[in-house]
Structures are given as C-alpha cells and as structure tokens.
Amino acid sequence: MNFREFLKTNIVYLDGGMGTLLQQQGLKPGEYPERWNISHKDTITNIHKAYFDAGSNVVCTNTFGANALKFDDNELEEIIKAAISNAKEARESSVSKKEKFIALDIGPTGKLLKPLGNLDFEDAVAIFAKTVKFGVKYGVDLIILETLNDSYETKAALLAVKENCDLPVLVSNAYGEDGKLMTGATPGAMVAMLEGMGADAIGANCSLGPQQLQGVAEQLLQKASVPVILKPNAGLPKAVNGKTVFDVSADEFAQDVASLIKKGVRVAGGCCGTTPEYIKALCDKTATYEPVATEEKSITVVSSYTHTVEFCEKPVLIGERINPTGKKRFKQALIENDMDYILSEGVKQQDKGVHILDVNVGLPDIDEVQMLKDSVCQLQAIINLPLQIDTSDIQAMEVALRHYNGKAMINSVNGKSDSMKAIFPLVKKYGGVVVALTLDENGIPETAEGRVEIAKKILRTATEYGIDKKDIIFDSLALTISADKNAATTTLSALKDIKEKLGCHTSLGVSNVSFGLPNRDAINSTFFALALENGLSAAIMNPFSSDMMKTYYTYNALKGFDENCVEYINEAESFTVTPVVADHKEKTAEEFASELQKAIIKGLKEKAGKITKELLSSLDPLQIVNDEIIPALNVVGKGYEEKRMYLPQLLMSAEAAKSAFEVIKASLTTNENKSNKGIFVIATVHGDIHDIGKNIVKLLLENYGFDVVDMGKDVPPEEIAKKVCELHAPLVGLSALMTTTVPEMEKTIQKLRKVAPWCKIVVGGAVLTQEYADKIGADKYAKDAMETVRYAEEITNSLA
Ligand code: B12
C-alpha cells in the first residue's frame, strides 16, 4: 500500500530516538551520527529492525543532519545511500507483519536564516533540495521534516521537498515550553502555512515530554485538516551521575501519547530518550484504538511568522497605506529606495490596529520584482502582521510569495482566464488566501447577478487547480457613486449573495466608493458600515481615518463582537474630534529622543541611525546611550521576558541599537595619546554573545586614552588569561549578560588569579550586582561605562 493511502485510514506508528541510542553504543560527542550508516552499518540496521519489530510502521533513516553544510556532495550521497539501504535491510529482516515504510529524515541546518542569521532563504532551499534528491534517488517512501524550530526554515525545507518530488511529506516542529517555536510561531500559524503548501501531516516533536506537548497537540488538532503528528521526548532530560537520563518511563509515555491518540493524533512516535521499548508499549496500549477521522476545518486563515488572522464574524482590517497610488511622498520613497519610509508606514498602521498589511510597491520605471521582495522581507523582519501581496506583476508576486514567511493574502485574481491561469498555480504552490475580483474579459458586470456568476466561475476554475473555496475571498468591487447612483447598492447586493449563497468570505477596497466627492471619509465610513451589515469579512482601508475606525469599533460593539465593549471603551477617547493645530515649530530634543527609543523598539535600523545623528547636535553622546538606547533595549528585553516579543524582534532591535551606536562612535574623536594610560583587555565571557554594552565600555575607555584590546564575545577563560599574560595587561574587563553565563565569569577570574595575579579585574553587565561581583572575587563592579573609566584611571594613576 502506498503511504498516503495508509495514512488516510490508520494510526501510523513512527519509530523512537536514534541519537540517544547511538550515544549508548559509543557515539562520541562531536562525532557525526550520520557517518555511522557506513562505519557502523549493523548497529544502525539493528536499531531500525528493533523499531520495526516493536511495531513501528515508519522508520526514519539516520540522516537527521545529513546536509550539504556538513558533508561534501560525494560523502552526502554515500551517507544517504547507506542510510536508506540500512533501513531497507531492517525492513526485510523484521518479524513484524505490519505495513512498513521508510522515511527520509531531515532535520534543521543548524543555521538561522536571514535576517536573524546569515543563511539566505534560497541557499537553505538548495541545501534541503540536495538531501531530498539523494533520498528520492535511493528510494524512500516518504519524507519527514522534523525538529525545525523556525517557521522560515520549515518553509524552505518543505519547498525543497515539493520542488523535487511528489513523495508524501510529514512536517514536525519543535515547540518550546511556551507552546511556540523559537522564532515565535504558534501551532495555528504553522498549520496555516504548511497546509497551504501541501504538507501531508503536521505535528510536534522533540523538546518536551508528552504531557508538556499536550497543549500544542490540542491546538494542532483544533486547526489542522490533515493528520496530526506527535513524537515527544521521553520527558525532560536530567543529568544523573554525569549521564543524561529522561524522566518519563515507557509505560507513562504510552499512557500519555495514547490519550492524545484518542483525541485525534494520527501519527505517533518518540523522540530523544525513547527506545523500541517505548514504541512497543505505545503500540500495545493503543492496539484496539480506532483512528479518529480527520475533519476538514474550512477555516479561512492567513498567517505571519508568529500568528494567524482568521476570517470569521469579526471584521478584518487590511491597512492600505503601503501603496503609491495618489501618494507623492510614497512614490518618492520608492524611487529613492527609501525602505525606512515604507517600513514606518507599516509600523504606523500596525500601531493603529490593522490586522493585515497590504503591500503594493508597483511604479513604472522601478524594478518591482526586487522592490516587492525587499519590502516583504524587510517588513516581515520587524512587523509580525500577515501581509497581503498586492501586485499585477506575476513574477513579482511569485518572488514575494516565495520569500514570505507564512500564509499570505494574495491580491488579486479575477475571472479572466489568463489571470486564473497565472495566479492559481502560485496559490497552490505557496499557499495563500486569494482575493478574487468579480470581473472578467467582459469587464465589470453592471448587475449583482453578473458579478455572482463570475464568482461561481472563479470557484469552479479554482477547484480544477485543487484550491479550496475557503482560500478564496471575493471582492464585489466598490465603484464610485458619483458616476453611477446605483454603484454602492449593486456592490452590496453582490456581496450579500456571495456571502449567503456561495458561503464565501468577502473583501472590499472601501474608499473607491467616494472618488470625486468632498469629505470622502464620511461616505467611506457609512458605506463600510453598510457593507459589514451585508456580509463584508474584510476591508482594505485607511486606518488613519478616524471615521473608519469609529465605524469599526462601534460596529463590533453593537454586533456583540466586543465583550463588555472593552475595545470600544479603549478607543472611544480617540474619537473625540480635536481641531488639528498647525504646528510647524522645530521638534525638541526630547521629542526626537523618544522617537529614537521607538525606532529601536520597532527595530528600524536606518531610522535609529538618522535620529541619533540629529540628536547629537543637542545631546551628549553618553546621554543618548544612557537615556535612550539602554532604556529602549530594556523595553525590548522585558517584552522578550514576558513572551510578548520574540527572538526576531530582539535581534532587529539590537541591530537598530547598533546602528545608533555606530553613529555615536563615529562622532567621538578618539584621544590622540592612546597608549599613554595603559592596556585594558576586554571580553564578553564564554557562552555569551551580547556585546553592545561591552562595546560602549570599550569606546569610552579608548576616548579616555586607554589602549583597549577587544577580544570580542564568547571568549573562553583560557584565551582571556593567555592574552592578559602575553600583554602583561594591568586591567581586564569582563562582560556577561545572562544568569547562565555569569559562572563563566567566575571561572575566568579564578584562572586569571592563578596566572596573572597582578591584573585588576573589573566586571559588568546587566545581570551583575555588587554582591555577586564580590562573591566571585572581582576587584571592581562597574555599573556602566563611565564608572569603568573612573576605576581604570584610578588604577593607572596608582601604578604611575
Ligand atoms: C540586545 C539583546 C540581545 C541581542 C544581542 C546583540 C548583541 N550584539 O549584543 C541578541 C538578539 C543577539 C540576543 C540574544 C540572546 N539573548 Co538577549 N538581550 C538583549 C537585550 C534586549 C539588551 C542587552 C543590551 O545590549 N543592553 C544595552 C547595553 C548597553 O547594556 P549592558 O549590556 O547592560 O551594558 C552596560 C552595563 O551593564 C555595563 N557593562 C556591560 N558590559 C560591561 C563590561 C565591563 C567590563 C564593564 C565594567 C561594564 C559593562 O556598561 C554598559 C553600558 O552602560 C537584553 C535585555 C536587557 N534589557 O538587558 C536581552 C537579554 C540579556 N537576553 C536574554 C536572552 C535569554 C538571550 C538569548 C538566550 C535568547 C535566545 N533564546 O536565544 C540569546 C543569547 C545568546 C547567547 N548565547 O548569548 C535575556 C537574559 C536572561 C537572563 N537573565 O539570563 C535578556 C535579559 C532578555 C530577557 N529579559 O529575557 N539578546
């Protein structure tokens, strides 16, 4: 039976851990387990066989880390060939009578993708593609992508599979204790993106035990229309007598996973710490269970790299401001490639509360393909709202959809056969919810019936491409009432029919209705209310229009979509019309300063640099660091701690802070008689990569005439000690920003005391306290850069 057929009607049992078993058999730390396919062929084959014998339907080849970053092409091919052959041999020799399949196992590359890391998205696709091609060449039944903890890398891997074969593909992510991926995606966001791209099953593996993964599994079951995978660890790892042990027994594991199989999990196995014993226990426990049938959920949903926006009763707002039409300043920004302007238009709309951002950067004479790609990539680096890719350039659309980190909204297709032929394959390949305009080769029908007929035609054609109706949102086209008095009523009645008779969601570019009329907001907002009452699901609108926002909040309150009118009450104050007083006066330094904080918090790199330049004319550089940059980073740090912000935002803010810092650095003229005051060795300790604070300390010390030897970040104690001895440095500064890395500081101090007793040690970093510094034996705790300079001067003066 082929795997897809088997998956439809069965509970599929995967295998359990491989790495932990290999460690028990002598795999050394740092040794690549994939090489064991060749060097320890029998060991690998026996492990696979033990899993088949225990009841696994699928064993995963020992190729988790087999990728082109670790192995050259020849070795990669040999490893994958051997891995598949080992699994096949195990299948042949297994005594189990069950259906047996072999999955090519693919894990993460180990690198972060841009902009968080250095790996380019297309390079990631190419790396995964190589592994997939070898897997296909040597004959696997399916592919499993697992333990991926970043949505973008998951997308790259799934694209690589889809572009190189038609094999079934299971996609499983590693969720943290907060129920999200490391880069912030919820299970719902992963389902939206992966289902859109055609994954055969979606799930969770590794990181936690079955009990801790229960919430994630339940969310996956609630949202997914495809089978859900669960492959937990044998609980949490603990170190006992120098060995790693897991805290969930085989029986407990079987019990917990079985209860989730009862709730609907269809593909189950184990990850780190599980053994054939665990799989046997699970198979025994669930031998009489009937598979729970998967249900089509019919959720119309788009997603960003963190979360989803679902189309249901409450209207969805799509911000229309990233669009050059009729906007001189925006056009200029596009021509000048002023990305910061485009990004701030996005940030401002996000602050106003839109749920999705429309992105249209089409202008004659610009390279729209490049511009749209850059805009999408940069917007999604700092804003976590889903995007609506809005272009009539098919190539630009494909590139943008490819690089989009989630399930995008696509604007738009229409009833012309050329349009459907071009757009539907893209929707099918990359996933997405596409806005369908009710017009075709004959133009826009004058009647509502005519528009509904086009909608039906679009639905029929979409089905031929394998696109479900839940992924189509109809736009019945708002035309201007100044040209046709029935324009609005026709649109509204088409809208109503599409919603009620075809059961589809709808969207409108609301503002078109008022072209040519004065006080357009008044018309737009009333039309918006009428449209909502006639079944409008989403509006492309201007969130800076107070009339429109008023309609939105009052509508929700009146329709019962706003529990206790909480949102209405929060926003009501802003509805009060206050006359806008023309204010041409120059901005004060404080106003700029708070803008700098905002720019850093939002991760706007160029803007942060620009504002810092302006600030330097009125503020002292250190004041900018202490009163603006550090407080802004504290806000981000707190957001991260409270799980309101995720690593991507932390990184983008750090980048923005660095760009402000670069400007400050350039403005400070380094003291001429540098080495007069002596050598100061500085480093961030082992395991810690935070260096913004350390760099500030360095800069100030240099300005006060010290010869600073910067050893960088993540520096082991031995290297620091070696350098201090080599230079016979009188002063060393150590930085640590995490509770987990301050012990490295203590180690470094102990080392230095032994080999460089003359050297004074000063320590700093956000988590340090005077008390702790005393405890670990530092000579001085400096809370900031200035205090470090004062101490260094004190020491050098005493030596003089
Ligand atoms: C920016 C940032 C990052 C950036 C770092 C970029 C870079 N190049 O430095 C990135 C995004 C890469 C990052 C990564 C991580 N981060 Co971080 N990060 C921060 C953040 C927001 C700001 C740090 C900062 O630069 N502050 C501004 C500088 C100027 O302040 P400062 O370092 O304290 O320096 C001043 C003084 O302390 C002193 N000083 C500093 N160094 C020295 C040295 C000497 C010799 C002396 C005398 C004085 C001195 O003078 C400086 C100037 O006045 C903090 C939150 C916060 N508010 O601190 C979290 C924070 C430090 N990060 C944290 C975490 C957990 C992480 C990650 C593990 C996240 C992850 N899941 O991957 C990784 C760590 C990876 C690693 N192995 O190190 C936690 C640490 C929690 C803890 N208590 O242990 C924090 C506190 C966030 C939080 N609240 O959860 N992070």
Coordinates of N, CA, C and O in Angstrom, one line a residue, residues 146-221:
E146 N 11.8 17.3 10.5 CA 11.4 17.3 11.9 C 12.4 18.2 12.7 O 13.4 18.6 12.2
T147 N 11.9 18.5 13.9 CA 12.7 19.3 14.9 C 13.0 20.7 14.4 O 13.9 21.3 15.0
L148 N 12.3 21.2 13.5 CA 12.6 22.5 13.0 C 11.9 23.5 14.0 O 10.8 23.4 14.3
N149 N 12.7 24.5 14.4 CA 12.2 25.4 15.4 C 12.0 26.8 14.9 O 11.9 27.8 15.6
D150 N 12.1 26.9 13.5 CA 11.9 28.2 12.9 C 10.9 28.1 11.7 O 11.1 27.2 10.9
S151 N 9.9 28.9 11.6 CA 8.9 28.7 10.5 C 9.6 28.9 9.1 O 9.2 28.3 8.2
Y152 N 10.5 29.9 9.1 CA 11.1 30.2 7.7 C 11.9 29.0 7.2 O 11.8 28.7 6.0
E153 N 12.7 28.4 8.1 CA 13.5 27.3 7.7 C 12.5 26.1 7.3 O 12.8 25.3 6.4
T154 N 11.4 26.0 8.0 CA 10.5 24.9 7.7 C 9.9 25.1 6.3 O 9.8 24.2 5.6
K155 N 9.6 26.4 6.0 CA 9.1 26.7 4.7 C 10.2 26.3 3.6 O 9.8 25.7 2.6
A156 N 11.4 26.7 3.9 CA 12.5 26.4 2.9 C 12.6 24.9 2.7 O 12.7 24.4 1.5
A157 N 12.5 24.1 3.8 CA 12.6 22.6 3.7 C 11.4 22.1 2.9 O 11.6 21.2 2.0
L158 N 10.2 22.5 3.2 CA 9.0 22.0 2.5 C 9.0 22.3 1.0 O 8.7 21.5 0.2
L159 N 9.4 23.5 0.7 CA 9.5 23.9 -0.7 C 10.5 23.0 -1.4 O 10.3 22.6 -2.5
A160 N 11.6 22.7 -0.8 CA 12.7 21.9 -1.4 C 12.1 20.5 -1.7 O 12.3 19.9 -2.7
V161 N 11.3 20.0 -0.8 CA 10.6 18.7 -1.0 C 9.7 18.8 -2.2 O 9.7 18.0 -3.1
K162 N 8.8 19.8 -2.1 CA 7.7 19.9 -3.1 C 8.3 20.1 -4.5 O 7.7 19.7 -5.5
E163 N 9.4 20.8 -4.6 CA 10.0 21.1 -5.9 C 10.8 20.0 -6.5 O 11.3 20.0 -7.6
N164 N 11.1 18.9 -5.7 CA 11.9 17.9 -6.1 C 11.3 16.5 -6.1 O 11.9 15.5 -6.5
C165 N 10.1 16.4 -5.7 CA 9.4 15.1 -5.7 C 7.9 15.2 -5.4 O 7.5 16.3 -5.0
D166 N 7.3 14.1 -5.5 CA 5.9 14.1 -5.2 C 5.6 13.1 -4.0 O 4.5 12.6 -3.8
L167 N 6.7 12.8 -3.2 CA 6.5 11.9 -2.1 C 5.7 12.5 -1.0 O 5.7 13.8 -0.9
P168 N 5.0 11.7 -0.2 CA 4.3 12.2 0.9 C 5.3 12.9 1.9 O 6.5 12.4 2.0
V169 N 4.9 14.0 2.5 CA 5.8 14.7 3.4 C 5.2 15.0 4.7 O 4.1 15.6 4.8
L170 N 5.8 14.6 5.8 CA 5.3 14.9 7.2 C 6.2 16.0 7.7 O 7.4 16.0 7.5
V171 N 5.6 17.0 8.3 CA 6.3 18.1 8.8 C 6.1 18.3 10.3 O 5.0 18.5 10.8
S172 N 7.2 18.2 11.1 CA 7.0 18.3 12.5 C 8.0 19.3 13.1 O 9.2 19.3 12.8
N173 N 7.4 20.2 14.0 CA 8.2 21.2 14.6 C 8.5 21.0 16.0 O 7.8 20.3 16.7
A174 N 9.6 21.7 16.5 CA 10.0 21.6 17.9 C 9.4 22.8 18.7 O 10.0 23.9 18.4
Y175 N 8.4 22.6 19.5 CA 7.9 23.8 20.2 C 8.5 23.9 21.6 O 8.8 22.9 22.2
G176 N 8.6 25.1 22.1 CA 9.1 25.3 23.4 C 8.1 25.2 24.5 O 6.9 25.0 24.2
E177 N 8.5 25.5 25.7 CA 7.5 25.4 26.8 C 6.4 26.4 26.7 O 5.3 26.2 27.3
D178 N 6.6 27.5 26.0 CA 5.6 28.5 25.9 C 4.6 28.1 24.7 O 3.7 28.8 24.4
G179 N 4.8 26.9 24.2 CA 3.9 26.4 23.1 C 4.1 27.1 21.8 O 3.3 27.0 20.9
K180 N 5.3 27.7 21.6 CA 5.6 28.3 20.3 C 7.0 27.9 19.8 O 7.8 27.4 20.6
L181 N 7.2 28.2 18.6 CA 8.6 27.9 18.0 C 9.6 28.9 18.6 O 9.1 30.0 19.0
M182 N 10.8 28.6 18.5 CA 11.8 29.6 19.0 C 11.6 31.0 18.4 O 11.8 32.0 19.0
T183 N 11.3 31.0 17.1 CA 11.1 32.3 16.5 C 9.6 32.8 16.6 O 9.2 33.8 15.9
G184 N 8.8 32.2 17.4 CA 7.6 32.8 17.8 C 6.3 32.2 17.2 O 5.2 32.6 17.6
A185 N 6.4 31.2 16.3 CA 5.1 30.8 15.6 C 4.3 29.9 16.6 O 4.8 29.1 17.3
T186 N 3.0 30.2 16.5 CA 2.0 29.3 17.2 C 1.7 28.1 16.4 O 2.0 28.1 15.2
P187 N 1.2 27.0 17.0 CA 0.8 25.8 16.2 C -0.1 26.2 15.1 O 0.0 25.7 14.0
G188 N -1.1 27.1 15.4 CA -2.0 27.5 14.3 C -1.3 28.2 13.1 O -1.7 27.9 12.0
A189 N -0.3 29.0 13.4 CA 0.4 29.6 12.3 C 1.1 28.6 11.5 O 1.2 28.7 10.2
M190 N 1.7 27.6 12.1 CA 2.4 26.5 11.4 C 1.4 25.7 10.5 O 1.6 25.4 9.4
V191 N 0.2 25.4 11.1 CA -0.8 24.7 10.3 C -1.2 25.5 9.1 O -1.3 25.0 8.0
A192 N -1.5 26.8 9.3 CA -1.9 27.6 8.2 C -0.9 27.6 7.0 O -1.2 27.3 5.9
M193 N 0.4 27.8 7.4 CA 1.4 27.8 6.3 C 1.6 26.5 5.7 O 1.7 26.3 4.4
L194 N 1.8 25.4 6.5 CA 2.1 24.1 6.0 C 1.0 23.5 5.2 O 1.2 22.8 4.2
E195 N -0.2 23.6 5.7 CA -1.3 23.1 5.0 C -1.5 23.8 3.6 O -1.7 23.1 2.6
G196 N -1.3 25.1 3.6 CA -1.4 25.8 2.4 C -0.4 25.3 1.4 O -0.6 25.4 0.2
M197 N 0.8 24.9 1.8 CA 1.8 24.4 0.9 C 1.7 22.9 0.6 O 2.5 22.4 -0.1
G198 N 0.8 22.2 1.2 CA 0.5 20.8 0.9 C 1.2 19.8 1.7 O 1.5 18.7 1.2
A199 N 1.5 20.1 3.0 CA 2.1 19.0 3.8 C 1.0 17.9 4.0 O -0.1 18.2 4.2
D200 N 1.5 16.7 4.1 CA 0.5 15.6 4.3 C 0.1 15.4 5.7 O -1.0 14.8 6.0
A201 N 1.0 15.7 6.6 CA 0.7 15.7 8.1 C 1.5 16.7 8.8 O 2.6 17.0 8.3
I202 N 1.0 17.2 9.9 CA 1.7 18.3 10.6 C 1.8 18.0 12.0 O 0.8 17.5 12.6
G203 N 2.9 18.3 12.7 CA 2.9 18.0 14.1 C 4.0 18.6 14.9 O 4.6 19.6 14.5
A204 N 4.3 17.9 16.1 CA 5.3 18.4 17.0 C 6.1 17.3 17.4 O 5.7 16.1 17.6
N205 N 7.4 17.5 17.6 CA 8.3 16.5 18.1 C 9.4 17.2 19.0 O 9.6 18.4 19.0
C206 N 10.1 16.3 19.7 CA 11.3 16.7 20.5 C 11.0 17.7 21.6 O 9.8 17.9 22.0
S207 N 12.0 18.4 22.1 CA 11.9 19.4 23.1 C 11.3 19.1 24.5 O 11.9 19.4 25.5
L208 N 10.1 18.4 24.5 CA 9.4 18.2 25.7 C 8.8 16.8 25.8 O 8.8 16.1 24.8
G209 N 8.3 16.5 26.9 CA 7.6 15.2 27.1 C 6.2 15.3 26.6 O 5.7 16.4 26.3
P210 N 5.5 14.1 26.6 CA 4.1 14.1 26.0 C 3.2 15.0 26.8 O 2.3 15.6 26.2
Q211 N 3.4 15.1 28.1 CA 2.4 15.9 28.9 C 2.6 17.4 28.6 O 1.6 18.1 28.4
Q212 N 3.9 17.8 28.5 CA 4.1 19.2 28.2 C 3.6 19.6 26.8 O 3.4 20.7 26.5
L213 N 3.6 18.6 25.9 CA 3.2 18.9 24.5 C 1.7 18.7 24.3 O 1.2 19.0 23.2
Q214 N 1.0 18.4 25.3 CA -0.4 18.2 25.2 C -1.1 19.4 24.6 O -1.9 19.3 23.7
G215 N -0.8 20.6 25.1 CA -1.5 21.8 24.7 C -1.2 22.1 23.2 O -2.1 22.4 22.4
V216 N 0.0 21.9 22.8 CA 0.4 22.1 21.4 C -0.4 21.1 20.5 O -1.0 21.5 19.5
A217 N -0.4 19.8 20.9 CA -1.1 18.8 20.2 C -2.6 19.2 20.0 O -3.2 19.0 18.9
E218 N -3.2 19.6 21.1 CA -4.6 20.0 21.0 C -4.9 21.2 20.1 O -5.8 21.2 19.3
Q219 N -4.0 22.1 20.1 CA -4.1 23.3 19.2 C -4.0 22.8 17.7 O -4.7 23.2 16.9
L220 N -3.0 21.9 17.5 CA -2.9 21.4 16.1 C -4.1 20.6 15.7 O -4.6 20.8 14.6
L221 N -4.7 19.8 16.6 CA -5.9 19.1 16.3 C -7.1 20.0 16.0 O -7.9 19.7 15.1

